[in-house]
mmCIF file of C-alpha atoms (C1' of nucleotides) in Angstrom:
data_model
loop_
_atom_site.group_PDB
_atom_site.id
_atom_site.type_symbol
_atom_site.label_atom_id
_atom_site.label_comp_id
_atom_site.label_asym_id
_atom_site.label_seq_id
_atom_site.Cartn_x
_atom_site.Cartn_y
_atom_site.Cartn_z
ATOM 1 C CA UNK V 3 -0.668 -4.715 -2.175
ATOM 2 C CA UNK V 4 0.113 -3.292 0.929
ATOM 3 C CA UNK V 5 -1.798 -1.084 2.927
ATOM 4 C CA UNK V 6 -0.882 -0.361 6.896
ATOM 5 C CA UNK V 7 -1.397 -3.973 7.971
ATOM 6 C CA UNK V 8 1.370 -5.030 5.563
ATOM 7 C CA UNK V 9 3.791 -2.897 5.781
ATOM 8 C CA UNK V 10 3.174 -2.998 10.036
ATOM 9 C CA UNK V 11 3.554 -7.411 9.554
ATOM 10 C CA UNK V 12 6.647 -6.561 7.171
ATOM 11 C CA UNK V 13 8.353 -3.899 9.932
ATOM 12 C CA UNK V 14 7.815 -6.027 12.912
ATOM 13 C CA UNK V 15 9.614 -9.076 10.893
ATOM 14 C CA UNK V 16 12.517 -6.922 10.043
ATOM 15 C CA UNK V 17 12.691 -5.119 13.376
ATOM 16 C CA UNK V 18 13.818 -8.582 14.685
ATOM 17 C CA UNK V 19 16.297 -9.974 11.679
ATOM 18 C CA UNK V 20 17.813 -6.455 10.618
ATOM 19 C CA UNK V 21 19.502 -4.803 13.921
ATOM 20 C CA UNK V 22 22.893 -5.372 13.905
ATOM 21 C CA UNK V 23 23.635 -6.235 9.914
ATOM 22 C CA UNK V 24 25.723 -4.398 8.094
ATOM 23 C CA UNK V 25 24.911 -3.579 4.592
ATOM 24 C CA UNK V 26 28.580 -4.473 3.076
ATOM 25 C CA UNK V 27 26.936 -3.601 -0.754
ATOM 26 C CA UNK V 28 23.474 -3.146 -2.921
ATOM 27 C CA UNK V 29 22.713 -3.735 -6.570
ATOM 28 C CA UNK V 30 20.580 -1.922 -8.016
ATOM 29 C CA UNK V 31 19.240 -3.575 -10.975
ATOM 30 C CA UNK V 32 16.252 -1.241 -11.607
ATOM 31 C CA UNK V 33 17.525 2.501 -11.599
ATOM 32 C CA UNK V 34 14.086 4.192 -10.756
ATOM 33 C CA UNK V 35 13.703 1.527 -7.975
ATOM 34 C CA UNK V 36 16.703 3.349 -5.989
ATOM 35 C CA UNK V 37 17.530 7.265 -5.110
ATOM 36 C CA UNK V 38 20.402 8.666 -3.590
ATOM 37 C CA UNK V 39 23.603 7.371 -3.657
ATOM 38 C CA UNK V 40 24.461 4.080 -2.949
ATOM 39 C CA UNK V 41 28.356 4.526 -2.262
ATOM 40 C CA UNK V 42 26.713 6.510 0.886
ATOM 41 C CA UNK V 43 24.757 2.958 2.625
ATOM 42 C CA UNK V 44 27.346 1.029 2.181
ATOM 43 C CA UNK V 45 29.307 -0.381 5.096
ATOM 44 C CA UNK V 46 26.564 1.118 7.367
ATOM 45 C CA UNK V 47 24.964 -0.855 9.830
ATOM 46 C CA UNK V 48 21.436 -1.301 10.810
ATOM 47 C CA UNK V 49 19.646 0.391 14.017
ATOM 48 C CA UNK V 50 16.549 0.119 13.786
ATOM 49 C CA UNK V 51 13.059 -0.647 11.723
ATOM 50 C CA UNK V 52 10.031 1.257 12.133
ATOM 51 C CA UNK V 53 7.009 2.462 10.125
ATOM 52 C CA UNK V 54 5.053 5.816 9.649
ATOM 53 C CA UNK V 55 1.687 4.991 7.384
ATOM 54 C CA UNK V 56 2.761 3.165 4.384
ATOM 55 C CA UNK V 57 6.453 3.996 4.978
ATOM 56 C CA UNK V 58 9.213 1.462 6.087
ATOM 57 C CA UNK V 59 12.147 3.779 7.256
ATOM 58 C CA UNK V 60 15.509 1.294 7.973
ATOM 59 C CA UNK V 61 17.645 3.239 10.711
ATOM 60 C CA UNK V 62 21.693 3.595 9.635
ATOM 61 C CA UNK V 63 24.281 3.896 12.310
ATOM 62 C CA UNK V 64 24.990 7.504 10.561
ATOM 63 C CA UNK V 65 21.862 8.963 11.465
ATOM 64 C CA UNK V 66 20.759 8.770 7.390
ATOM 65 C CA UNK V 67 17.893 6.329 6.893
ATOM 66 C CA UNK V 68 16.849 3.862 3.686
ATOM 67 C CA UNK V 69 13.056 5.010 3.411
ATOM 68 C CA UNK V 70 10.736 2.368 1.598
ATOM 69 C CA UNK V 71 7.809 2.351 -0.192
ATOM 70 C CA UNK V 72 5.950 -0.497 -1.369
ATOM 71 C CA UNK V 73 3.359 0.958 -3.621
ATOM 72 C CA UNK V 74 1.050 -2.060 -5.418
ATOM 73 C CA UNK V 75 3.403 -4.439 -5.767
ATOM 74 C CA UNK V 76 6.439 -4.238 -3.605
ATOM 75 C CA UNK V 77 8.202 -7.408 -1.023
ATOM 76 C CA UNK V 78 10.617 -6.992 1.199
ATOM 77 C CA UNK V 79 12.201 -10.509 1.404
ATOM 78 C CA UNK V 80 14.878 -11.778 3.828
ATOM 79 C CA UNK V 81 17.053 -14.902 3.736
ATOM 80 C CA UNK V 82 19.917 -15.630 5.340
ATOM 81 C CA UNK V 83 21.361 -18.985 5.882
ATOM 82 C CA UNK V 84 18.622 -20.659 8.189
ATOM 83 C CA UNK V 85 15.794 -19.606 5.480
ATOM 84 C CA UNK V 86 18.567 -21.028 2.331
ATOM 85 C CA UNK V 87 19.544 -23.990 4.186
ATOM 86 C CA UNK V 88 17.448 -26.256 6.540
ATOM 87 C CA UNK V 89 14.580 -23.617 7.783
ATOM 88 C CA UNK V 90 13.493 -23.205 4.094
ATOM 89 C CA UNK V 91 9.740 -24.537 3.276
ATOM 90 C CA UNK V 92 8.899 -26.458 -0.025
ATOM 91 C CA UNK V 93 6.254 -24.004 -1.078
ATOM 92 C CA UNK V 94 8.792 -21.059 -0.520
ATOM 93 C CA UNK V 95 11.373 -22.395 -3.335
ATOM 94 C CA UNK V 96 11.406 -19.356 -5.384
ATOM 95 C CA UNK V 97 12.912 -17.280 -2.083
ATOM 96 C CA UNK V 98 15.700 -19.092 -2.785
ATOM 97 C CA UNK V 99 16.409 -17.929 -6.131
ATOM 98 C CA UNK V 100 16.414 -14.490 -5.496
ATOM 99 C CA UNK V 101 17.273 -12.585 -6.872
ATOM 100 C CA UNK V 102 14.530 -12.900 -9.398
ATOM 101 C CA UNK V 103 13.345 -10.948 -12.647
ATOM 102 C CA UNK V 104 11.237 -8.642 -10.672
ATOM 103 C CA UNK V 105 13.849 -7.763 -7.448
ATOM 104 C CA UNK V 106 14.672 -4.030 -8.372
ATOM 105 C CA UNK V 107 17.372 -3.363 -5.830
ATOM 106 C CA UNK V 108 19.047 -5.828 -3.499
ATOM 107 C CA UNK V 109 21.507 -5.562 -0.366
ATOM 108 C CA UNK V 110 24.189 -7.977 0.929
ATOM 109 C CA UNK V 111 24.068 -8.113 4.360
ATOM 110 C CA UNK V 112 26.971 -10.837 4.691
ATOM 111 C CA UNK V 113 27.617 -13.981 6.238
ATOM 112 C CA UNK V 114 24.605 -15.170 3.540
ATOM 113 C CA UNK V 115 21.969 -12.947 4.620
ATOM 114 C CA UNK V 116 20.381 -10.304 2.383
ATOM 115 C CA UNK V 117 17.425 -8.295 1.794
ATOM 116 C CA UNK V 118 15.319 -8.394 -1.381
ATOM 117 C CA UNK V 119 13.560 -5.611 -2.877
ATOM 118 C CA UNK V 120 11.286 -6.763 -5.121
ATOM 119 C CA UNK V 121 8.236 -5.166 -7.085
ATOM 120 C CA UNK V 122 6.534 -5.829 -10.270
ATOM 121 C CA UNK V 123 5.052 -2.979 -11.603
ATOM 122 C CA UNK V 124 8.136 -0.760 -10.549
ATOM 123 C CA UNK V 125 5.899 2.158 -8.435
ATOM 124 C CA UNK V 126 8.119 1.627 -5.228
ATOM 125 C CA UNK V 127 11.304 2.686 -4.316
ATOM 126 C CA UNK V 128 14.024 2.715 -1.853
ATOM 127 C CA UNK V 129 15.249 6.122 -0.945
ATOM 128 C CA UNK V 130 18.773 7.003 1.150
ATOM 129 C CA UNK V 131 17.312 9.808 3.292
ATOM 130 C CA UNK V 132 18.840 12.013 5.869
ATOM 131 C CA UNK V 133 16.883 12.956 9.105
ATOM 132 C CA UNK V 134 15.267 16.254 7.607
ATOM 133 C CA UNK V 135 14.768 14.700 3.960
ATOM 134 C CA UNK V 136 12.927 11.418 6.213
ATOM 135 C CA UNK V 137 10.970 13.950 8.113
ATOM 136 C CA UNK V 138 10.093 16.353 4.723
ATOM 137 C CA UNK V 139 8.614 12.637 3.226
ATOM 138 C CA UNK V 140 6.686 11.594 6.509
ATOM 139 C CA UNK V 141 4.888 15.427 6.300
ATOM 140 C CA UNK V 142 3.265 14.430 3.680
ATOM 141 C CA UNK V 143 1.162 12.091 5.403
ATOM 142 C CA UNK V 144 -1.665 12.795 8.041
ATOM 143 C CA UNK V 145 -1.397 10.894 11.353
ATOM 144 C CA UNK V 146 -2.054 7.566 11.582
ATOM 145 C CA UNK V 147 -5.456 5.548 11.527
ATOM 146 C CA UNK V 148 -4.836 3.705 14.551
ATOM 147 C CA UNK V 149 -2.459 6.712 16.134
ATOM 148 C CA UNK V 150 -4.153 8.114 18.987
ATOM 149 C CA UNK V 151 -3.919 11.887 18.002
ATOM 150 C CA UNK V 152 -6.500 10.537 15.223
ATOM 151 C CA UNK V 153 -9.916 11.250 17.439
ATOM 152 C CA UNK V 154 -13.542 11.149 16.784
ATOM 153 C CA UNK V 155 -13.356 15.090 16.494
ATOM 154 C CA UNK V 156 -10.515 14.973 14.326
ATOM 155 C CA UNK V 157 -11.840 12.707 11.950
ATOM 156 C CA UNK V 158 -15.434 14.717 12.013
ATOM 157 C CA UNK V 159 -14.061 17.904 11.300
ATOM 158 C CA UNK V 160 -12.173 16.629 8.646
ATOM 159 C CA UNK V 161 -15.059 15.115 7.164
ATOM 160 C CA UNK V 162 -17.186 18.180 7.734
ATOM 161 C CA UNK V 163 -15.001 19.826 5.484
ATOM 162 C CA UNK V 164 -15.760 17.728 2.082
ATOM 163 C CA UNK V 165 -18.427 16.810 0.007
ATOM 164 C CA UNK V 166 -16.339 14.042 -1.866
ATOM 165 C CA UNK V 167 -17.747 10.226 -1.021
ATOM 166 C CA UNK V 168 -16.903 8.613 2.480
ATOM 167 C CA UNK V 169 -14.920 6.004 0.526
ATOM 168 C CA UNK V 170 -12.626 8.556 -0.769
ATOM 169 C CA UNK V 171 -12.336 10.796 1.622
ATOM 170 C CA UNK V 172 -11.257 7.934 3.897
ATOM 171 C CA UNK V 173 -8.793 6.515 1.623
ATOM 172 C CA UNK V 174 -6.866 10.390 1.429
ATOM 173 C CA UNK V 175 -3.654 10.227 3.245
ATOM 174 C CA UNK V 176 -4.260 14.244 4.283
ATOM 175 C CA UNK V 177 -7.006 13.225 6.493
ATOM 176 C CA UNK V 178 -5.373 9.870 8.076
ATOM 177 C CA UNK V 179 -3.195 7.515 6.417
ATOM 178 C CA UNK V 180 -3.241 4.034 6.717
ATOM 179 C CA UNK V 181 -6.470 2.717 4.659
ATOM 180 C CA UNK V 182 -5.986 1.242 1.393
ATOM 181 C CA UNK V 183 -8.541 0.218 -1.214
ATOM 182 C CA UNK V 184 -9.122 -3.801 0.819
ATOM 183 C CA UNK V 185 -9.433 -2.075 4.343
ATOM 184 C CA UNK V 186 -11.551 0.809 3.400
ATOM 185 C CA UNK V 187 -14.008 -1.198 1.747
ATOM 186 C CA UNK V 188 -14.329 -3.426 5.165
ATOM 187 C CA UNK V 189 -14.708 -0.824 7.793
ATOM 188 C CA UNK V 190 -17.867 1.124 5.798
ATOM 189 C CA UNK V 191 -19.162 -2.199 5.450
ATOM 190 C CA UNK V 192 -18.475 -2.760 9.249
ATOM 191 C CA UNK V 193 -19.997 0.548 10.387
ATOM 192 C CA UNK V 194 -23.094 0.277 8.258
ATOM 193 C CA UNK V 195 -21.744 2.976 5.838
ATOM 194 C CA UNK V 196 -22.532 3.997 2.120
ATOM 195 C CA UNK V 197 -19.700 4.574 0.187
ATOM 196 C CA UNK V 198 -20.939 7.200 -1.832
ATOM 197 C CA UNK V 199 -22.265 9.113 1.121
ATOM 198 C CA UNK V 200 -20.724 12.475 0.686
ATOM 199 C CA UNK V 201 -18.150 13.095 3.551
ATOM 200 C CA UNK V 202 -19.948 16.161 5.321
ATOM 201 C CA UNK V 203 -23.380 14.120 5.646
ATOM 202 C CA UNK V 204 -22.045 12.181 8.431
ATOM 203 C CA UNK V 205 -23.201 12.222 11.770
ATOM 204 C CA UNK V 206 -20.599 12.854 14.350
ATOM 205 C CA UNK V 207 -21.903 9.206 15.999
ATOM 206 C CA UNK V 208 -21.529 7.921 12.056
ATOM 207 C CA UNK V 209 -18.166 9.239 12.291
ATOM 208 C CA UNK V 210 -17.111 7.843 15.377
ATOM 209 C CA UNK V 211 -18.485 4.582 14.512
ATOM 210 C CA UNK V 212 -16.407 4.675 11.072
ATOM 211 C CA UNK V 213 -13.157 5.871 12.619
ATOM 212 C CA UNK V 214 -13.754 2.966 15.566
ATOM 213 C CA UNK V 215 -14.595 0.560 11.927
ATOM 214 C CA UNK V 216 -11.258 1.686 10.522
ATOM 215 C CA UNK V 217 -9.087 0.978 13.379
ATOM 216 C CA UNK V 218 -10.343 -2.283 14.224
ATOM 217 C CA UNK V 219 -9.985 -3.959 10.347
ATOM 218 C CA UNK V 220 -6.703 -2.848 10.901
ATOM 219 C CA UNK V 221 -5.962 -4.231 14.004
ATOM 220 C CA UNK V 222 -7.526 -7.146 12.550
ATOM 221 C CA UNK V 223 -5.351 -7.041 9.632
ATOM 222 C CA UNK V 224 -1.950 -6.756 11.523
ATOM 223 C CA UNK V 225 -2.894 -9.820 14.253
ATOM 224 C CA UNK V 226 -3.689 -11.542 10.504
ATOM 225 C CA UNK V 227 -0.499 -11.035 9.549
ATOM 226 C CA UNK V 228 -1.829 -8.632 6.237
ATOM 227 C CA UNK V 229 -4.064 -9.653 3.265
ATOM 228 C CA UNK V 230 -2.259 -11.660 0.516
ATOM 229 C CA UNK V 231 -4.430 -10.569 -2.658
ATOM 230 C CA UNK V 232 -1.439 -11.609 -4.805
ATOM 231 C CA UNK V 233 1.539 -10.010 -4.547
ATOM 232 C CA UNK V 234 2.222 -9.691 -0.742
ATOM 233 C CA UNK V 235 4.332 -11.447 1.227
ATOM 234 C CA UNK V 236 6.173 -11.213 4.656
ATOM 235 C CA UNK V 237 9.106 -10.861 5.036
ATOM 236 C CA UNK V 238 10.508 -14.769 4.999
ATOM 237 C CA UNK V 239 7.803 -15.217 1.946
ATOM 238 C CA UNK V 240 4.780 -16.866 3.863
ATOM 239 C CA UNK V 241 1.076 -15.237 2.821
ATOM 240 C CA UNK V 242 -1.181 -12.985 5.106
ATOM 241 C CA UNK V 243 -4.405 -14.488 6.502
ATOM 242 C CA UNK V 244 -6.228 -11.217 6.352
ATOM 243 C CA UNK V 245 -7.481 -12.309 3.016
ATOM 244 C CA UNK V 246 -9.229 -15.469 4.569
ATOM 245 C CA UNK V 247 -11.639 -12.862 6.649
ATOM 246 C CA UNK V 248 -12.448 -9.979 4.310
ATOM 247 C CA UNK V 249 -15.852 -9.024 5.497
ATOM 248 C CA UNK V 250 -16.610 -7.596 1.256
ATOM 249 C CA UNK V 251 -13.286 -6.892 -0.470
ATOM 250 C CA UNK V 252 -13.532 -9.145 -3.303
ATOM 251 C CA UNK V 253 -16.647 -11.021 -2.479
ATOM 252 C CA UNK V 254 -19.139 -9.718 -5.118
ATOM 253 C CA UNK V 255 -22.202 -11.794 -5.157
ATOM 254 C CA UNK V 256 -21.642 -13.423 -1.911
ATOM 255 C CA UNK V 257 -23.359 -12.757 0.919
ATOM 256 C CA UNK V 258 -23.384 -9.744 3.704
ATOM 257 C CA UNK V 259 -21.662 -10.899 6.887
ATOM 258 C CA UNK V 260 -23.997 -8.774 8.989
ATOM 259 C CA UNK V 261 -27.501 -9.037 6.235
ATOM 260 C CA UNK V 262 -26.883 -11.138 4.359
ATOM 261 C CA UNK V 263 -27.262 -9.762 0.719
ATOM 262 C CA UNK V 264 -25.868 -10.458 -1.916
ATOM 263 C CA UNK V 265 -22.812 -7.979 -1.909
ATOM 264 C CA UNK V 266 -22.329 -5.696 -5.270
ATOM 265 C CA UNK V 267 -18.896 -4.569 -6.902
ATOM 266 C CA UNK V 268 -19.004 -1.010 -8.463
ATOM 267 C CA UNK V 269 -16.288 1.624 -9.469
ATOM 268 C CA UNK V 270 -15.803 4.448 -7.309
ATOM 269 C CA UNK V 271 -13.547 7.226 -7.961
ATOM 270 C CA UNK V 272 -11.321 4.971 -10.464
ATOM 271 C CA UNK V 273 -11.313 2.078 -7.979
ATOM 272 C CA UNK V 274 -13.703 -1.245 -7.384
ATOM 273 C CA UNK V 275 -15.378 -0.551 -4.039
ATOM 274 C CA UNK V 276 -17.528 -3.569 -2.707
ATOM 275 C CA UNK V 277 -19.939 -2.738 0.023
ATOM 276 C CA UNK V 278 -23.600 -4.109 0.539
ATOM 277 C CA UNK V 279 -26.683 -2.092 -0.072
ATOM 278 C CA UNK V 280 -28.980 -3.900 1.851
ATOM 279 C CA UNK V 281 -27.570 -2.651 5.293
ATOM 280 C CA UNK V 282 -24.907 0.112 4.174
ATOM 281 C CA UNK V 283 -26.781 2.992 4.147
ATOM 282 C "C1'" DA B 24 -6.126 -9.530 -29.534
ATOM 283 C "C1'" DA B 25 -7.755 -5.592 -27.367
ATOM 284 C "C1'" DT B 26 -9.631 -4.056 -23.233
ATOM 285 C "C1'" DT B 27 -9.923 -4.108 -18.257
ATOM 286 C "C1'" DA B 28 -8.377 -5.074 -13.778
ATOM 287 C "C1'" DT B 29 -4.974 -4.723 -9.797
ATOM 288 C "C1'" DG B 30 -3.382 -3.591 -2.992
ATOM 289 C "C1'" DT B 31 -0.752 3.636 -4.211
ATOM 290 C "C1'" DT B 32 0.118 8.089 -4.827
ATOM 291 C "C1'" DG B 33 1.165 12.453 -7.255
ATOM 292 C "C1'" DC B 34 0.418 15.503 -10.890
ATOM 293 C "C1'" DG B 35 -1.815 18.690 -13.887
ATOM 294 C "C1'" DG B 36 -5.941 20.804 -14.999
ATOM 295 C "C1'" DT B 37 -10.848 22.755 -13.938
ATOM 296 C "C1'" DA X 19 -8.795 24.978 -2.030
ATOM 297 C "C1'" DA X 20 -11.292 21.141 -3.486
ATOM 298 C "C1'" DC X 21 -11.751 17.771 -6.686
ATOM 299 C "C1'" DC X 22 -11.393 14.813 -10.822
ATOM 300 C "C1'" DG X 23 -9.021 12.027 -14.072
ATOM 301 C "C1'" DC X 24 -5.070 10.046 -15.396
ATOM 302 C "C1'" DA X 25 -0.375 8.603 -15.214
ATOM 303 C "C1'" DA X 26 3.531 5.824 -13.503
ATOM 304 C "C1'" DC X 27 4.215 0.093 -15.013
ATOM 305 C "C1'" DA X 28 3.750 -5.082 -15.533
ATOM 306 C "C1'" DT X 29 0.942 -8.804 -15.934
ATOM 307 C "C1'" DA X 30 -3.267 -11.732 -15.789
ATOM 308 C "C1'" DA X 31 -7.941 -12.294 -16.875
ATOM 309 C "C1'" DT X 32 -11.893 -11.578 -19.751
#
DNA sequence: AATTATGTTGCGGT
DNA sequence: AACCGCAACATAAT
C-alpha cells in the first residue's frame, strides 16, 4: 500500500497526536511483526514523528527510536477517546474494535488512547532501534525523491549507469527512494516516458523531465492525502484521495489523460506497469 | 478449485 | 557489480 505519499499523510497525522504520550505497555500478538525488546519501550514517552523514504521512525525520550515499516499492507491507526466516543464516524466502526484479527502489535498509550499496528500479509514490522541501529537501517536507502540533494545530475548519472528499464530503475531505492509501483507508473506517464526504455537511453532533458514527473505525483499524492488502493488508511481510518486522480495506475482500457488512448496493462519486471503507448515513448 | 493478482523489499544465484 | 527471479504472507478475484 504505501509508498512515500502514505507514509508522509500517516507521519504528519501522528506528528500531531503522538508527542507527549507515554507508551505505558504493547502486545504483541504477531511475533515477526515486532523486534527488540519490548520491556525496553515501555514507560517511554514520545518526542517526536518523522519519516526517511518509506520509514516511520517514532522518537523515545531515551534517545532509542520504534522504526516502522509498512510494507504492502500495513496501518497505523490511532484512537483515543474523541475518535471512541463522540468524534467517531459511522463508516469508521471497525476502528473501534481494534484490535482486530489482522493488528500484529499494539501500544497503550493511556487515558484511552492507543496506537494500532495493523497489517495483513505480515511483511511489516516495528523495530526498537537505537540511534546507530536507526541510522545503519536509513543507509540502506538513497536520498529522497523529493529531497533536494536528489538533482537532475544525480538522477542522470545514476541512470547512465544501467541498462535495466526506466520503470525499474526508478522504482530501486539505491538510486532514490520514495516511488512505489502506483507513483512510478504516473510520473513516466506524466513525462512522456516508456517504461521499458532502458535506463542509460535517456536524455539528460528526459531525465530531468522524469525526476521533475516524480516529484510532482508525489507532491500530488501527499496534498491528496495518499492513494487508498485497498488497504491504506490514515491514521484516524479515513481513505486517501490520491486514488480518485491516478493519471494510469489501474486504468487499463481507459483513456490517456494527455492522448487519449486507450491505456494498456502489462507485467514488467514481476509487477503490472500501466503506461500509454500512444504518447509514452 | 487452482491460478493469479496485490501498494515492498531482500536474498540467493547467474 | 549488475541483474533477474522468487520469496516472505494473506486474501480476493478470475
Amino acid at each position: 500500500m504505501p509508498e512515500l505519499p502514505e507514509v508522509e499523510t500517516v507521519v504528519r497525522r501522528l506528528q500531531q497526536v503522538l508527542p507527549g504520550k507515554t507508551i505505558n505497555s504493547l502486545t504483541v500478538l504477531k511475533e515477526k511483526s515486532f523486534v527488540g525488546d519490548q520491556f525496553l519501550v515501555m514507560e517511554k514517552t514520545i518526542t517526536e514523528v518523522s519519516r526517511r523514504a518509506k520509514l516511520i521512525r517514532i522518537h523515545l525520550s531515551d534517545s532509542t527510536s520504534l522504526l516502522v515499516h509498512l510494507k504492502m499492507t500495513g496501518q497505523l491507526i490511532y484512537v483515543d477517546d474523541q475518535e471512541r466516543l463522540g468524534g467517531g464516524h459511522p463508516t469508521l466502526d471497525w476502528v473501534q474494535e481494534l484490535p482486530s484479527n489482522h493488528t500484529r502489535v499494539w501500544f497503550d498509550l493511556g487515558s484511552h488512547a492507543a496506537l494500532y499496528f495493523n497489517d495483513q500479509r505480515i511483511f511489516g514490522w516495528v523495530k526498537h532501534m537505537d540511534e546507530e541501529a536507526v541510522q545503519r537501517e536509513y543507509a540502506k536507502y538513497a536520498p529522497d525523491v523529493i529531497d533536494d540533494v536528489v538533482t537532475p545530475d544525480y538522477f542522470f548519472s545514476k541512470l547512465q549507469r544501467t541498462a535495466r528499464p526506466i520503470k525499474v530503475a526508478i522504482l530501486d531505492s539505491k538510486i532514490m527512494s520514495g516511488l512505489g509501483n502506483i507513483y512510478a507508473c504516473d510520473a513516466l506517464n506524466l513525462a512522456s516516458i516508456h517504461p521499458l526504455r532502458p535506463g542509460k537511453s535517456l536524455s539528460f532533458e528526459e531525465a530531468e523531465n522524469l525526476l521533475d514527473a516524480s516529484k510532482q505525483v508525489l507532491e500530488k499524492g501527499i496534498a491528496l492525502g495518499g492513494a487508498t488502493i485497498e488497504h491504506f488508511r490514515h491514521v484516524d481510518g479515513f481513505s486517501g484521495d490520491y486514488q480518485k486522480e491516478v493519471l494510469v495506475y489501474g486504468r487499463e482500457g481507459e483513456p490517456c489523460f494527455n492522448c487519449g488512448s486507450a491505456l494498456v496493462k502489462e507485467k514488467i519486471a514481476g509487477r503490472g506497469t500501466y503506461y500509454c503507448s500512444g504518447c509514452q515513448k
